[in-house]
Coordinates of C-alpha atoms and ligand atoms in Angstrom, one line a residue:
X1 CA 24.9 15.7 -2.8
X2 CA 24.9 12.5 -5.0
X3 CA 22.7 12.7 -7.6
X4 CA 19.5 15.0 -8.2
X5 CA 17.1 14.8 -10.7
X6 CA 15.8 18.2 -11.2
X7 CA 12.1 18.6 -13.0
X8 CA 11.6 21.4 -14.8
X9 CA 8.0 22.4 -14.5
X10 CA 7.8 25.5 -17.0
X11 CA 9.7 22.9 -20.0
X12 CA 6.8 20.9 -19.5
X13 CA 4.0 23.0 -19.6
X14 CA 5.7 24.8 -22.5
X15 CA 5.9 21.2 -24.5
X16 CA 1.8 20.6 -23.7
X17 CA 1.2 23.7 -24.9
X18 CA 3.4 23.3 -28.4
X19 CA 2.1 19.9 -28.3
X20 CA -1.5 20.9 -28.3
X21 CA -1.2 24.0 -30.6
X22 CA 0.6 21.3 -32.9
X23 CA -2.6 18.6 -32.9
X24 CA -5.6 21.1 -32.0
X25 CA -8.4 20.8 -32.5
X26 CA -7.6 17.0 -31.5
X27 CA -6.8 16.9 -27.7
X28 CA -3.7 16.0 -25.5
X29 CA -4.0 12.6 -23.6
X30 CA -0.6 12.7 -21.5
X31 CA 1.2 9.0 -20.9
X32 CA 2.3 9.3 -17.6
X33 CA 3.5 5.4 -17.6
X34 CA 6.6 4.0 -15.9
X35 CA 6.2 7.2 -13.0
X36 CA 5.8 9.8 -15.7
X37 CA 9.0 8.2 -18.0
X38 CA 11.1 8.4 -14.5
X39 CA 10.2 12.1 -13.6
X40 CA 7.1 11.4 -11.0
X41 CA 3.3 10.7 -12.1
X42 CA 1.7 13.0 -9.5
X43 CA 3.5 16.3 -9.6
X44 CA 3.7 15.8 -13.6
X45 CA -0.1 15.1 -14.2
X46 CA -0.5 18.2 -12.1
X47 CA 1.4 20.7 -14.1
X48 CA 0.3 18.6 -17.6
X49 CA -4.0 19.2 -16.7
X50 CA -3.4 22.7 -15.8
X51 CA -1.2 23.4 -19.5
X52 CA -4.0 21.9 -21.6
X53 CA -3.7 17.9 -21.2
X54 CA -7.5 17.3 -21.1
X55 CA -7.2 13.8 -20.0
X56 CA -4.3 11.0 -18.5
X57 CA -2.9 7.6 -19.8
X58 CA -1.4 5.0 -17.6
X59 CA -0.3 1.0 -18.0
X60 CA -1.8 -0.5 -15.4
X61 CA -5.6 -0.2 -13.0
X62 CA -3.6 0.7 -10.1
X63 CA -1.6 4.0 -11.3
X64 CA -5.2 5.2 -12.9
X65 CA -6.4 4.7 -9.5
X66 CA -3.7 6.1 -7.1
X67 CA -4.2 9.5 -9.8
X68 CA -8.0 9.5 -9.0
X69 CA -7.2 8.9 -5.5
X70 CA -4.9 12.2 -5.2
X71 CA -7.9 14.1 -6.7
X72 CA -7.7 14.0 -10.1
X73 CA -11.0 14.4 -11.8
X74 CA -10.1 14.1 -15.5
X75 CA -10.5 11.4 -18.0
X76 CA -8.1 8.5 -17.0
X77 CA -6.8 5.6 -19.6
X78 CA -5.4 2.2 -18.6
X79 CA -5.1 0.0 -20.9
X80 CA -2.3 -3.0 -20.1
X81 CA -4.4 -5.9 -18.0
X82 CA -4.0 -9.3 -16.3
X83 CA -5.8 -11.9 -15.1
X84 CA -5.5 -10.2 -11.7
X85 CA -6.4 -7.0 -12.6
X86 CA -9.2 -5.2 -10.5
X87 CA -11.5 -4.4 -12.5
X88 CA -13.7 -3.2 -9.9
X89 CA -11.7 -0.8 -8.2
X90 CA -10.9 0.8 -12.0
X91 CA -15.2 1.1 -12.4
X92 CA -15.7 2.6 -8.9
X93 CA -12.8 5.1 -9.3
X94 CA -14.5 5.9 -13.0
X95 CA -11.2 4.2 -14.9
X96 CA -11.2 4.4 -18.7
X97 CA -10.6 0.8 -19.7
X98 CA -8.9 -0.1 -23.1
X99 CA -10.4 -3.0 -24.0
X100 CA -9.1 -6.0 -25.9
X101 CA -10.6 -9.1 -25.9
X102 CA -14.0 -10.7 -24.8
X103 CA -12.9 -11.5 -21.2
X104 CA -11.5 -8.2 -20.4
X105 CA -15.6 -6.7 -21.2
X106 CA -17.1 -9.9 -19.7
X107 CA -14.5 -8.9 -16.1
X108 CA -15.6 -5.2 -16.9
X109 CA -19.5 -5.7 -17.2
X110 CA -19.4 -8.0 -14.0
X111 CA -18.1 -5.3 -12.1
X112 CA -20.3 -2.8 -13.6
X113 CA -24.0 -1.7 -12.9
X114 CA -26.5 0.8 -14.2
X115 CA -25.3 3.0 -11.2
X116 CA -22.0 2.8 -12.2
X117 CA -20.9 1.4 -16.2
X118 CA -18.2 0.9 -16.9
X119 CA -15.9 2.7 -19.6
X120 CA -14.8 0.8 -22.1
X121 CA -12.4 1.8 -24.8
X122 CA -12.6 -0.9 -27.6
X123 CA -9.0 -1.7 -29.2
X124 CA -8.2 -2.7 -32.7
X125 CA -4.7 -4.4 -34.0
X126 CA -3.1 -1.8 -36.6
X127 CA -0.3 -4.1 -37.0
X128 CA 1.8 -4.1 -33.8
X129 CA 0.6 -7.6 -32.7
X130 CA 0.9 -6.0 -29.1
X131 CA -2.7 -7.3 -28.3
X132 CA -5.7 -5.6 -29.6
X133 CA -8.3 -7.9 -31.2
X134 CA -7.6 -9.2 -34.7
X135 CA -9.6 -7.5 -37.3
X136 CA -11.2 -11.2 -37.8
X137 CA -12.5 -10.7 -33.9
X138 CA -13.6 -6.9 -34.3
X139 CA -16.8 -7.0 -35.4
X140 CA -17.6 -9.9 -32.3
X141 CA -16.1 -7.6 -30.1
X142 CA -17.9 -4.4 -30.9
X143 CA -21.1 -6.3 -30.7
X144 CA -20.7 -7.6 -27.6
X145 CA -20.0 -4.3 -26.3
X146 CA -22.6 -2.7 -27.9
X147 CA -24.8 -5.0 -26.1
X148 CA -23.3 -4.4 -22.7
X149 CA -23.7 -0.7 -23.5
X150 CA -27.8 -1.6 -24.2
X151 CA -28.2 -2.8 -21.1
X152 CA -27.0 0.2 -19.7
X153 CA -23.8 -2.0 -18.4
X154 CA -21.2 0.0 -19.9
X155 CA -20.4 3.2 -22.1
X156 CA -18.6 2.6 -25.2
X157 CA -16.5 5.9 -25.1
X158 CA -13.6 5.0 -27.3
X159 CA -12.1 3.1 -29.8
X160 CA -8.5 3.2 -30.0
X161 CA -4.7 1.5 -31.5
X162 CA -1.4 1.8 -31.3
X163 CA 1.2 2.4 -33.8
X164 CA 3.8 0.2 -34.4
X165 CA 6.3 4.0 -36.0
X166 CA 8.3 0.9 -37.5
X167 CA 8.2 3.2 -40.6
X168 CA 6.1 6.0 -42.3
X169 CA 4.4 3.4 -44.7
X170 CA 3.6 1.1 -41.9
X171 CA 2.1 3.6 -40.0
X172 CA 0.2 5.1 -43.3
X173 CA -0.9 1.4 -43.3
X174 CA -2.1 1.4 -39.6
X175 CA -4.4 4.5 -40.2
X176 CA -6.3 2.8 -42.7
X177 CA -6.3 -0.8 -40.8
X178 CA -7.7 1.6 -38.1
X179 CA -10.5 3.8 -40.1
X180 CA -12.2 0.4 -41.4
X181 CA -12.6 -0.8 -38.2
X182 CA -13.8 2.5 -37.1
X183 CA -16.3 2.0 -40.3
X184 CA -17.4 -1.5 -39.3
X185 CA -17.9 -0.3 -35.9
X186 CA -20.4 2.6 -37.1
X187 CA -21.7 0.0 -39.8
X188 CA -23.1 -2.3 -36.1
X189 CA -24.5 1.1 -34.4
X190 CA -21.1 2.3 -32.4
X191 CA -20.0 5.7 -33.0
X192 CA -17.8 6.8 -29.7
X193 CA -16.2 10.3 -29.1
X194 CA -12.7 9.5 -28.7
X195 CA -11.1 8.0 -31.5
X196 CA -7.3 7.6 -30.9
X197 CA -4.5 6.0 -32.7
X198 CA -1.4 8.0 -32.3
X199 CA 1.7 8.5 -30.4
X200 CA 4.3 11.1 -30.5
X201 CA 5.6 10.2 -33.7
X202 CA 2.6 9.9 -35.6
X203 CA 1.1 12.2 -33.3
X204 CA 3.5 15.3 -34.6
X205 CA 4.1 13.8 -38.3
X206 CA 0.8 12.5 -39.6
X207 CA -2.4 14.7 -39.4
X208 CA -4.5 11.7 -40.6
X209 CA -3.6 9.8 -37.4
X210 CA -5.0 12.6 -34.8
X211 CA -8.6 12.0 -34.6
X212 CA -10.0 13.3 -31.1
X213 CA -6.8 12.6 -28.9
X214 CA -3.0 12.3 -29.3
X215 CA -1.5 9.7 -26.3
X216 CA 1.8 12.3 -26.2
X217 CA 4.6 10.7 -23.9
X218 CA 8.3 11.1 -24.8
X219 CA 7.7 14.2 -26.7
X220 CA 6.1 15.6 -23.7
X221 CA 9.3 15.2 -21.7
X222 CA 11.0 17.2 -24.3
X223 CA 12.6 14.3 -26.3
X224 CA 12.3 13.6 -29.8
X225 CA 10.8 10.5 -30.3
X226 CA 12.4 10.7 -34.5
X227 CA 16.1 9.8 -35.3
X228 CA 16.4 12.8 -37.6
X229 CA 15.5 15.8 -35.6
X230 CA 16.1 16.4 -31.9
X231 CA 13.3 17.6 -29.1
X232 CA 15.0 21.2 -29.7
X233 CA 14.5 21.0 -33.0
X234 CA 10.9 20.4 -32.5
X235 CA 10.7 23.4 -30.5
X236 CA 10.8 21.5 -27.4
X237 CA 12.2 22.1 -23.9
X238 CA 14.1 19.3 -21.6
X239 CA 12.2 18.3 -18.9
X240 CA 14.6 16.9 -16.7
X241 CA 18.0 17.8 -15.6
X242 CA 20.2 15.4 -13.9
X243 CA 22.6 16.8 -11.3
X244 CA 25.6 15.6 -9.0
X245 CA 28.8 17.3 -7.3
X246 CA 32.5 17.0 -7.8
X247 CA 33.4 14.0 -5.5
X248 CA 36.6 14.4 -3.1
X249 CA 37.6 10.8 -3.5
X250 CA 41.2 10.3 -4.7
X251 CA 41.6 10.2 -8.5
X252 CA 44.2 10.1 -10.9
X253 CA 45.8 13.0 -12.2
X254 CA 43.8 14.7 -14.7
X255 CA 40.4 13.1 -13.5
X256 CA 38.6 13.7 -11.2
X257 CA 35.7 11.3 -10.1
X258 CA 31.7 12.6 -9.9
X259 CA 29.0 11.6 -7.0
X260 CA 26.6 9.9 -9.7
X261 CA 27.1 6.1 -11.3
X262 CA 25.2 3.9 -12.7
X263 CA 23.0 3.2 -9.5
X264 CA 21.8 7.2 -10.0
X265 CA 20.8 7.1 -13.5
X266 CA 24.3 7.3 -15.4
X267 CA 24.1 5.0 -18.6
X268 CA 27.2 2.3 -18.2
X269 CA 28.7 1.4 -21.1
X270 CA 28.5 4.6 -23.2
X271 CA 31.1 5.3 -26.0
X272 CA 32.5 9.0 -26.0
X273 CA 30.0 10.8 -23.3
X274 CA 30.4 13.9 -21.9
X275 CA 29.0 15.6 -18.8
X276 CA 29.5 19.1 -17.9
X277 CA 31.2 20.3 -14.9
X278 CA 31.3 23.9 -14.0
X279 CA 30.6 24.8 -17.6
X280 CA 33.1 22.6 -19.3
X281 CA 32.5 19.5 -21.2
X282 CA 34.8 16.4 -20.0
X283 CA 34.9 13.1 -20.9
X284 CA 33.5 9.9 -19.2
X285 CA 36.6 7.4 -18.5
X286 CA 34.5 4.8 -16.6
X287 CA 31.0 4.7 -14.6
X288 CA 30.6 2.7 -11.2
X289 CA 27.9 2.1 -8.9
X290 CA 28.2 5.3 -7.2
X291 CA 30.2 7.5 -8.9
X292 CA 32.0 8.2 -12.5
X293 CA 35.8 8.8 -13.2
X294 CA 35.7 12.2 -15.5
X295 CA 38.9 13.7 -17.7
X296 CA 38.5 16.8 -15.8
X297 CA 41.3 19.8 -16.3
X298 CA 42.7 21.1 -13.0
X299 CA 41.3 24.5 -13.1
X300 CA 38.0 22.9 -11.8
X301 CA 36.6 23.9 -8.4
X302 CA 35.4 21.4 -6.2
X303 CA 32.1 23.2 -6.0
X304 CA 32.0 23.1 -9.7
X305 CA 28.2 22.1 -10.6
X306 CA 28.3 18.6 -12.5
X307 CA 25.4 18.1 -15.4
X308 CA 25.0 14.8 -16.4
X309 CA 22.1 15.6 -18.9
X310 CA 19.9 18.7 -19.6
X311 CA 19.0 21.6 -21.4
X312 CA 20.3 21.5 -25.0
X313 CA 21.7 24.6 -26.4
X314 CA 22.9 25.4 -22.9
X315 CA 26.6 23.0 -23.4
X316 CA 24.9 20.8 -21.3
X317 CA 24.6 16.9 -22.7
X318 CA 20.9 16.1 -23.2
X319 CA 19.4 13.0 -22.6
X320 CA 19.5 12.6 -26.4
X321 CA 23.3 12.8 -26.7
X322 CA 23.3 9.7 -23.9
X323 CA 20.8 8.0 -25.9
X324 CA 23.3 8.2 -29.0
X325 CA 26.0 7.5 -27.0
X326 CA 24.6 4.7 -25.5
X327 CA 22.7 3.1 -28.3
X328 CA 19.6 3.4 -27.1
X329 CA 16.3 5.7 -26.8
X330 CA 16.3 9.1 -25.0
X331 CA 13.1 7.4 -23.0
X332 CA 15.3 5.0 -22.1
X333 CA 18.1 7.7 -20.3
X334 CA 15.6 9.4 -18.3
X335 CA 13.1 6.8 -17.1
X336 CA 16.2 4.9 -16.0
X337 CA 17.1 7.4 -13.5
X338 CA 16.0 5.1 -10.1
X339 CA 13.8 6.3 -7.5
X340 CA 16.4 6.8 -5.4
X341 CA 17.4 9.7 -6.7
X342 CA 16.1 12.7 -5.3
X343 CA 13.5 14.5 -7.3
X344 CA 13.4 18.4 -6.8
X345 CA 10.0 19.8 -8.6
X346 CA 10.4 22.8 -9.9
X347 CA 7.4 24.6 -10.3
X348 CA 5.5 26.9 -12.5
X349 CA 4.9 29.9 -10.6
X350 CA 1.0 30.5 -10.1
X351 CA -0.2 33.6 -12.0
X352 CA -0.8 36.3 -9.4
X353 CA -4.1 36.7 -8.1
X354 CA -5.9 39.9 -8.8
X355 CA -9.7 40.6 -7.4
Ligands
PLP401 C1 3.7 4.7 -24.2 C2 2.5 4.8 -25.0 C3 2.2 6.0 -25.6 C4 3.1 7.2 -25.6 O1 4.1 6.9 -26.5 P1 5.3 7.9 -26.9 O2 6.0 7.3 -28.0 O3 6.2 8.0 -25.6 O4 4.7 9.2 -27.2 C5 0.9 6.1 -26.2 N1 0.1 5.0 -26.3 C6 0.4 3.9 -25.8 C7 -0.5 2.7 -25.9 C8 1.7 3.7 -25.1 O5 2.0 2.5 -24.7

């Protein structure tokens, strides 16, 4: 074995359902970006809809539509587009399109009809300056939408933001930046169903920023998206568990190397990590491509089972202690595990059927 990433199935649907208890009676819009944060988009959105998601989000036209393609019939959100996006393929697979400027509706509404509108989700800056039209272009926006929408061209079905969680007051800020131009929008006639605004952060700290749907991503995966409370702490469960063997390469005495390096997933230049290896925590001396030299005392097996990162309150590292180690974000730990390591699905299993 070198490295395996092992997805835990049951952590997730346990996080959607403490997730959704948490923001109810708003709904849970699951961000499966960046292949599901690194643990795979198809088998996650699977397990996510049947624990109470009610609906998908996505960067990019293409993801939306390789979900709709598998058979996925929910509500899908993509929001991040270029001048070479296809818009068409996103209105004929029924893509929910965030919508920013002018000639992201004008692309829409030329690859819409009566048959088929398409749906638009009409996006407001809060703040974070990472596009969204200017309040200054918001009511020209909603108007031209609404006017689409008239002709039967499209179907305004949300308006939505992003928050910067630079701080609580910015965020507090955001909220209200975001319920005027929800009142200037009703003010020109456009009152859509989904109004959504937070992430995890605000999603789980700030009541007045749930509206209809909360875009849940890291939090979903089990990691705390705060710097003062961990996903356990939150009641969460680790989604994923990253794996390798003992390696029989030559070592020096009192270390023994591991099968996973920086190439599988292992952070490089951490201070003071820790894996587990048969039990026992032992510190990182050095990462390499392939593999990781570990302080490892000798009455280790060489069958001994080596955890990188996983379950917290199990001795195992989680992602969050790499994160800390590392200087960086738990989202970071996990959706930098490559492809190229092995993903093994662990699944919920199905209630028993009874008739
Ligand atoms: C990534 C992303 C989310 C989810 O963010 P988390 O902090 O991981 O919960 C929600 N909305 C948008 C627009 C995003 O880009």
């Amino acid at each position: 074995m070198s490295a395996l990433a092992i997805i835990d199935h049951a952590a997730l649907a346990h996080n959607v359902g403490v997730l959704s208890a948490r923001v109810a009676p708003a709904e849970v819009m699951l961000a499966v970006k960046a292949d599901a944060y690194g643990h795979g988009m198809h088998e996650i959105a699977s397990t996510a809809l049947a624990s109470g998601a009610s609906s998908l989000a996505v960067l990019e036209i293409p993801a939306a539509v390789a979900l709709r393609e598998s058979g996925v019939d929910c509500q899908l959100f993509a929001w991040l587009h270029g001048v070479g996006s296809d818009f068409e393929s996103a209105v004929s697979h029924r893509i929910d399109l965030g919508v920013s400027a002018l000639w992201q509706l004008e692309r829409i509404a030329r690859a819409s009809s009566r048959e088929t509108p398409g749906r638009v989700h009409l996006k407001i800056d809060t703040g974070l300056h990472r596009n969204g039209a200017l309040p200054e272009q918001w009511p020209e926006l909603v108007t031209a939408a609404r006017s689409l929408a008239e002709r039967g061209l499209v179907t305004i079905e949300g308006i939505w933001s992003h928050l910067a969680d630079a701080s609580p007051d910015d965020d507090a800020h955001a909220v209200d930046a975001y319920a005027a131009a929800l009142a200037i929008a009703d003010e020109l006639g456009v009152r859509p169903t989904m109004r959504h605004l937070a992430a995890s952060s605000a999603g789980w700290r700030e009541p007045r920023a749930r509206y209809d749907a909360v875009r849940f991503g890291i939090a979903a995966y089990g990691i705390s998206p705060f710097d003062d409370v961990t996903g356990q702490g939150m009641g969460l469960r680790a989604v994923m568990t990253l794996q390798c063997a003992v390696s029989t390469d030559e070592a020096p005495a009192g270390r023994r190397w591991i099968t996973a390096g920086y190439a599988d997933g292992v952070p490089l230049g951490a201070r003071d990590a820790e894996v587990s290896i048969g039990g026992e925590r032992c510190a990182v001396d050095s990462v390499e491509l392939a593999r990781t030299l570990t302080v490892v005392p000798d009455s280790i097996d060489d069958e001994a089972i080596v955890t990188v990162f996983g379950e917290p309150g199990t001795g195992v590292p989680s992602a969050e202690d790499w994160a800390r180690w590392s200087g960086t974000i738990g989202d970071e730990i996990v959706t930098g595990v490559p492809r190229r390591v092995e993903r093994r699905h662990d699944r919920v299993l199905s209630a028993p059927t009874t008739s």
